[in-house]
XYZ file of C-alpha atoms in Angstrom:
337
model
C 0.000 0.000 0.000
C 1.345 3.429 -1.019
C 1.889 5.762 1.907
C -1.014 8.192 2.230
C 1.161 11.307 2.377
C 2.093 10.899 -1.300
C -1.576 10.789 -2.281
C -2.243 13.851 -0.120
C 0.560 15.752 -1.876
C -0.954 14.929 -5.255
C -4.338 16.167 -4.045
C -2.916 19.480 -2.850
C -0.631 20.074 -5.828
C 2.539 19.888 -3.726
C 3.792 16.543 -5.052
C 7.222 16.204 -6.617
C 7.205 14.603 -10.069
C 10.007 12.755 -11.820
C 10.240 11.411 -15.378
C 12.441 8.450 -16.166
C 12.732 8.816 -19.938
C 14.146 6.188 -22.280
C 14.681 8.045 -25.588
C 15.694 4.815 -27.336
C 12.402 3.011 -26.724
C 10.759 1.822 -29.924
C 7.911 4.345 -30.296
C 9.813 7.257 -28.777
C 12.722 7.599 -31.189
C 10.692 9.506 -33.800
C 8.728 11.547 -31.241
C 11.395 12.726 -28.829
C 10.906 16.462 -29.346
C 7.127 16.323 -28.863
C 7.512 14.152 -25.781
C 10.140 16.424 -24.249
C 7.883 19.443 -24.806
C 5.040 17.786 -22.905
C 7.297 16.709 -20.041
C 8.708 20.228 -19.841
C 5.190 21.601 -19.421
C 4.777 19.991 -15.992
C 5.926 22.523 -13.418
C 9.099 21.665 -11.473
C 9.191 18.099 -12.790
C 12.629 16.499 -13.019
C 13.479 14.438 -16.107
C 16.309 11.929 -16.259
C 17.277 10.144 -19.481
C 18.157 6.473 -19.067
C 18.861 4.008 -21.880
C 20.691 1.168 -20.122
C 20.396 -0.918 -16.968
C 23.022 1.038 -15.021
C 21.492 4.370 -16.074
C 17.992 3.244 -15.078
C 19.218 2.053 -11.681
C 21.105 5.299 -11.072
C 18.054 7.346 -12.049
C 15.743 5.352 -9.775
C 18.223 5.807 -6.899
C 18.244 9.566 -7.505
C 14.445 9.800 -7.534
C 14.176 7.740 -4.337
C 16.876 9.819 -2.649
C 14.946 12.983 -3.596
C 11.746 11.500 -2.068
C 9.897 11.843 -5.385
C 6.132 11.410 -4.960
C 5.200 10.458 -8.545
C 7.626 8.591 -10.803
C 6.510 8.507 -14.439
C 8.167 5.822 -16.580
C 8.289 6.910 -20.234
C 9.308 3.797 -22.160
C 8.352 0.248 -23.008
C 7.945 -2.985 -21.083
C 11.701 -3.436 -20.733
C 12.081 -0.018 -19.114
C 9.161 -0.650 -16.758
C 10.639 -4.029 -15.839
C 14.047 -2.525 -15.092
C 12.492 0.105 -12.807
C 10.373 -2.463 -10.936
C 13.337 -4.788 -10.637
C 15.479 -2.127 -8.982
C 12.744 -0.738 -6.752
C 12.071 -4.178 -5.296
C 15.791 -4.527 -4.655
C 16.245 -1.317 -2.694
C 13.084 -0.869 -0.597
C 9.571 -2.206 0.186
C 6.726 -1.045 -2.109
C 5.126 1.070 0.637
C 8.161 3.368 0.452
C 8.103 3.708 -3.339
C 6.984 6.756 -5.278
C 3.571 6.385 -6.875
C 4.201 4.960 -10.347
C 2.719 5.917 -13.694
C 3.548 4.579 -17.170
C 3.626 6.379 -20.521
C 3.858 3.629 -23.170
C 6.626 4.257 -25.684
C 8.204 0.878 -26.330
C 8.103 -1.767 -29.004
C 5.620 -3.618 -26.825
C 3.659 -2.005 -24.025
C 1.671 -4.816 -22.432
C 1.862 -3.390 -18.914
C 0.559 0.020 -19.981
C -2.123 -1.429 -22.239
C -3.330 -3.722 -19.465
C -3.754 -0.610 -17.313
C -5.839 1.000 -20.052
C -3.130 3.407 -21.239
C -2.918 3.627 -25.025
C -2.286 6.200 -27.717
C 0.683 8.421 -28.513
C 3.117 9.147 -25.663
C 2.727 12.921 -25.998
C -1.071 12.616 -25.778
C -0.837 10.570 -22.599
C 1.584 13.072 -21.111
C -0.874 15.854 -21.917
C -3.613 13.974 -20.033
C -1.321 13.451 -17.073
C -0.358 17.128 -17.043
C -4.026 18.141 -17.056
C -4.785 15.792 -14.159
C -1.942 17.207 -12.081
C -2.783 20.817 -12.913
C -6.488 20.436 -12.112
C -5.848 18.094 -9.152
C -8.592 15.926 -10.643
C -6.653 12.787 -9.910
C -7.501 9.305 -11.183
C -7.685 6.171 -9.042
C -4.711 3.952 -8.376
C -4.950 0.647 -10.222
C -3.255 -2.336 -8.621
C -1.319 -5.153 -10.248
C 0.778 -7.940 -8.807
C 4.316 -8.415 -10.090
C 6.063 -11.685 -10.930
C 9.072 -12.584 -8.800
C 11.355 -15.097 -10.557
C 14.129 -16.609 -8.488
C 16.596 -19.482 -8.561
C 19.402 -20.384 -6.181
C 22.648 -18.641 -7.051
C 21.070 -15.877 -9.157
C 19.506 -12.500 -8.409
C 15.729 -12.211 -8.279
C 14.028 -10.895 -11.385
C 10.748 -8.951 -11.267
C 8.337 -8.264 -14.101
C 4.832 -8.744 -15.479
C 5.233 -11.450 -18.143
C 7.323 -14.647 -18.176
C 7.718 -16.908 -21.194
C 9.723 -19.950 -22.289
C 9.883 -22.123 -25.393
C 8.585 -20.648 -28.642
C 7.669 -17.348 -26.955
C 11.167 -16.811 -25.566
C 12.838 -17.787 -28.831
C 10.670 -15.366 -30.828
C 11.394 -12.480 -28.440
C 15.138 -13.162 -28.415
C 15.127 -13.287 -32.224
C 13.214 -9.993 -32.388
C 15.976 -8.283 -30.439
C 18.371 -8.925 -33.318
C 18.413 -7.945 -36.981
C 14.634 -7.750 -37.557
C 14.266 -4.829 -35.140
C 16.444 -2.746 -37.456
C 13.552 -2.580 -39.944
C 12.002 0.111 -37.748
C 8.606 -1.581 -37.271
C 7.439 -1.194 -33.682
C 4.468 -1.765 -31.418
C 1.998 -4.639 -31.387
C 2.214 -5.022 -35.187
C 5.938 -5.689 -34.973
C 5.473 -8.211 -32.177
C 2.644 -9.915 -34.069
C 4.735 -10.328 -37.229
C 7.515 -12.053 -35.292
C 5.230 -14.264 -33.219
C 3.034 -15.310 -36.144
C 6.123 -16.307 -38.094
C 7.267 -18.536 -35.273
C 3.813 -20.025 -34.778
C 3.554 -20.755 -38.494
C 6.873 -22.586 -38.377
C 5.694 -24.670 -35.440
C 2.404 -25.517 -37.172
C 4.165 -26.832 -40.279
C 6.312 -29.088 -38.127
C 9.587 -27.284 -37.562
C 11.268 -28.566 -34.402
C 14.916 -27.491 -34.667
C 16.839 -24.303 -33.874
C 14.508 -21.394 -33.129
C 11.509 -23.763 -33.154
C 12.984 -26.263 -30.708
C 10.537 -27.211 -27.928
C 11.467 -27.006 -24.265
C 11.889 -29.862 -21.782
C 10.551 -29.071 -18.335
C 8.770 -30.257 -15.218
C 6.037 -28.185 -13.554
C 5.883 -28.298 -9.757
C 3.255 -26.880 -7.411
C 3.345 -27.270 -3.619
C 6.350 -29.613 -3.925
C 4.382 -31.975 -6.180
C 5.444 -32.580 -9.762
C 2.231 -32.128 -11.727
C 3.533 -32.137 -15.301
C 6.657 -33.262 -17.127
C 7.397 -33.428 -20.820
C 8.133 -31.556 -24.029
C 6.340 -28.240 -24.450
C 5.930 -25.791 -27.306
C 5.679 -22.902 -24.863
C 4.699 -21.853 -21.355
C 3.900 -18.384 -20.112
C 2.876 -16.819 -16.822
C 1.600 -13.311 -16.213
C -0.161 -11.141 -13.665
C -1.642 -9.000 -16.451
C -5.312 -9.390 -17.330
C -4.684 -8.895 -21.055
C -1.758 -9.382 -23.407
C -1.041 -8.169 -26.942
C -4.127 -7.233 -29.004
C -6.297 -7.608 -25.906
C -5.747 -11.375 -25.835
C -6.524 -13.255 -22.637
C -5.168 -16.733 -23.427
C -5.761 -18.350 -20.045
C -8.862 -19.854 -18.543
C -8.127 -20.937 -14.981
C -10.908 -20.396 -12.423
C -8.770 -20.247 -9.257
C -8.776 -16.932 -7.361
C -5.009 -16.434 -7.534
C -2.950 -13.625 -9.137
C -0.609 -15.661 -11.342
C -2.094 -16.768 -14.708
C -0.312 -19.759 -16.257
C -0.837 -21.427 -19.646
C 1.247 -24.060 -21.401
C 0.965 -26.217 -24.518
C 2.589 -29.601 -25.069
C 4.490 -30.302 -28.256
C 2.367 -33.337 -29.124
C -1.132 -31.902 -29.274
C -4.297 -32.431 -31.291
C -5.741 -30.039 -33.898
C -2.947 -27.456 -33.543
C -4.304 -24.755 -35.890
C -7.897 -24.833 -34.654
C -6.758 -25.023 -31.042
C -4.317 -22.149 -31.489
C -7.107 -19.934 -32.833
C -9.272 -20.860 -29.846
C -6.459 -20.032 -27.440
C -5.661 -16.656 -29.033
C -9.324 -15.629 -29.361
C -10.050 -16.164 -25.674
C -11.922 -19.440 -26.032
C -9.242 -21.582 -24.418
C -11.702 -23.036 -21.905
C -12.855 -25.392 -24.657
C -9.367 -26.900 -24.899
C -8.695 -30.093 -22.963
C -5.699 -31.010 -20.850
C -5.613 -34.511 -22.333
C -5.093 -32.880 -25.740
C -2.043 -30.965 -24.518
C -3.476 -27.655 -23.281
C -3.464 -26.485 -19.674
C -4.210 -23.253 -17.859
C -4.636 -22.340 -14.194
C -4.260 -19.509 -11.706
C -1.846 -19.942 -8.831
C 0.285 -18.005 -6.359
C 3.510 -20.010 -6.827
C 4.863 -22.050 -9.723
C 8.161 -23.964 -9.901
C 9.863 -25.230 -13.044
C 12.773 -27.608 -13.541
C 14.319 -26.336 -16.750
C 17.591 -25.774 -18.598
C 16.757 -23.155 -21.179
C 16.352 -19.465 -21.963
C 13.368 -17.528 -20.660
C 12.154 -13.951 -21.049
C 10.672 -11.460 -18.608
C 9.011 -8.451 -20.261
C 11.206 -8.820 -23.324
C 14.502 -9.268 -21.453
C 16.220 -12.661 -21.739
C 17.712 -14.820 -18.976
C 18.956 -18.394 -18.552
C 17.690 -21.064 -16.153
C 19.825 -24.047 -15.071
C 18.318 -26.962 -13.158
C 21.553 -27.473 -11.236
C 20.455 -24.443 -9.225
C 17.215 -26.172 -8.293
C 13.740 -25.184 -9.471
C 13.024 -21.823 -11.054
C 10.402 -20.333 -8.729
C 7.765 -17.883 -9.948
C 5.560 -16.169 -7.397
C 3.370 -13.085 -7.095
C 4.766 -10.019 -5.320
C 2.769 -6.941 -4.404
C 0.304 -5.722 -5.406
C 1.717 -2.383 -6.442
C -0.208 0.729 -7.504
C -0.183 2.694 -10.766
C -1.681 6.109 -11.412
C -3.559 6.037 -14.735
C -4.379 9.404 -16.283
C -6.821 7.809 -18.742
C -9.151 7.105 -15.798
C -9.551 10.725 -14.766
C -13.222 10.390 -14.002
C -12.677 9.645 -10.327
C -10.643 11.059 -7.472
C -8.052 9.299 -5.349
């Protein structure tokens, strides 16, 4: 829970505002001047440019040291993930600044899940109006994934993926990104290409499946060869998709698909269109909500577009829900804090 004094400062117009700005984020590169103009229009706000992990950590430290009340992250999912990762490392969420996100990355699933869409400069204009008029929106809460394994530092984020999903994201970070296509369209092109390869039977290289065991409450529930597995605390993913259908009242949504499965094309369309509840576990499809998930795996995985490596010699990779944390969303300016 955010400390009440920060909310009170926002109400009275005395809050300090900081912008963590990643000018290299996918949708920002061609709009930097317009975005900087909008940020400069917020009175006494401090803006810090940060394009790398060390720069983001240093900027977050500076904002925390200055007791910033509202920290606005202007960037994509990777920038948001880096900020969350460092904040969890240095202090408990109750001590954090209030967070807000201005989507400007290649993918912006966290912002879109919060209902923030449109051009970065337009969203900044809405935020500026809210702060000026003190007509402040509600705080929306989301849990955050905590991924940990013995011998490695904890990783925090909103979306975890392995198998085909991880391989597609890692590939997208290479040569294809140089084409200059960004946003959900860019992500869709890459993912659809990988899915098409899997559907026609490719199983080597970038299309290689992943070997893993799924453990819950110290019980191995699943083991085998999987096309992909993902876990998220977000209610919606790219294009508004909600490809999970568990009924449990837990914050962590998990879906995975076995390599050997029936009716792959028809089932894939059902999964992507939000009709996954019709898919059967005996046919290779599974989804549930949980608070903790453990995986025995030796492979690459991604968290909000950033890649990591899991090794079973370190024991299970543990994924749990941390938080919830609060986000200020200017698009919801029809209610007060």
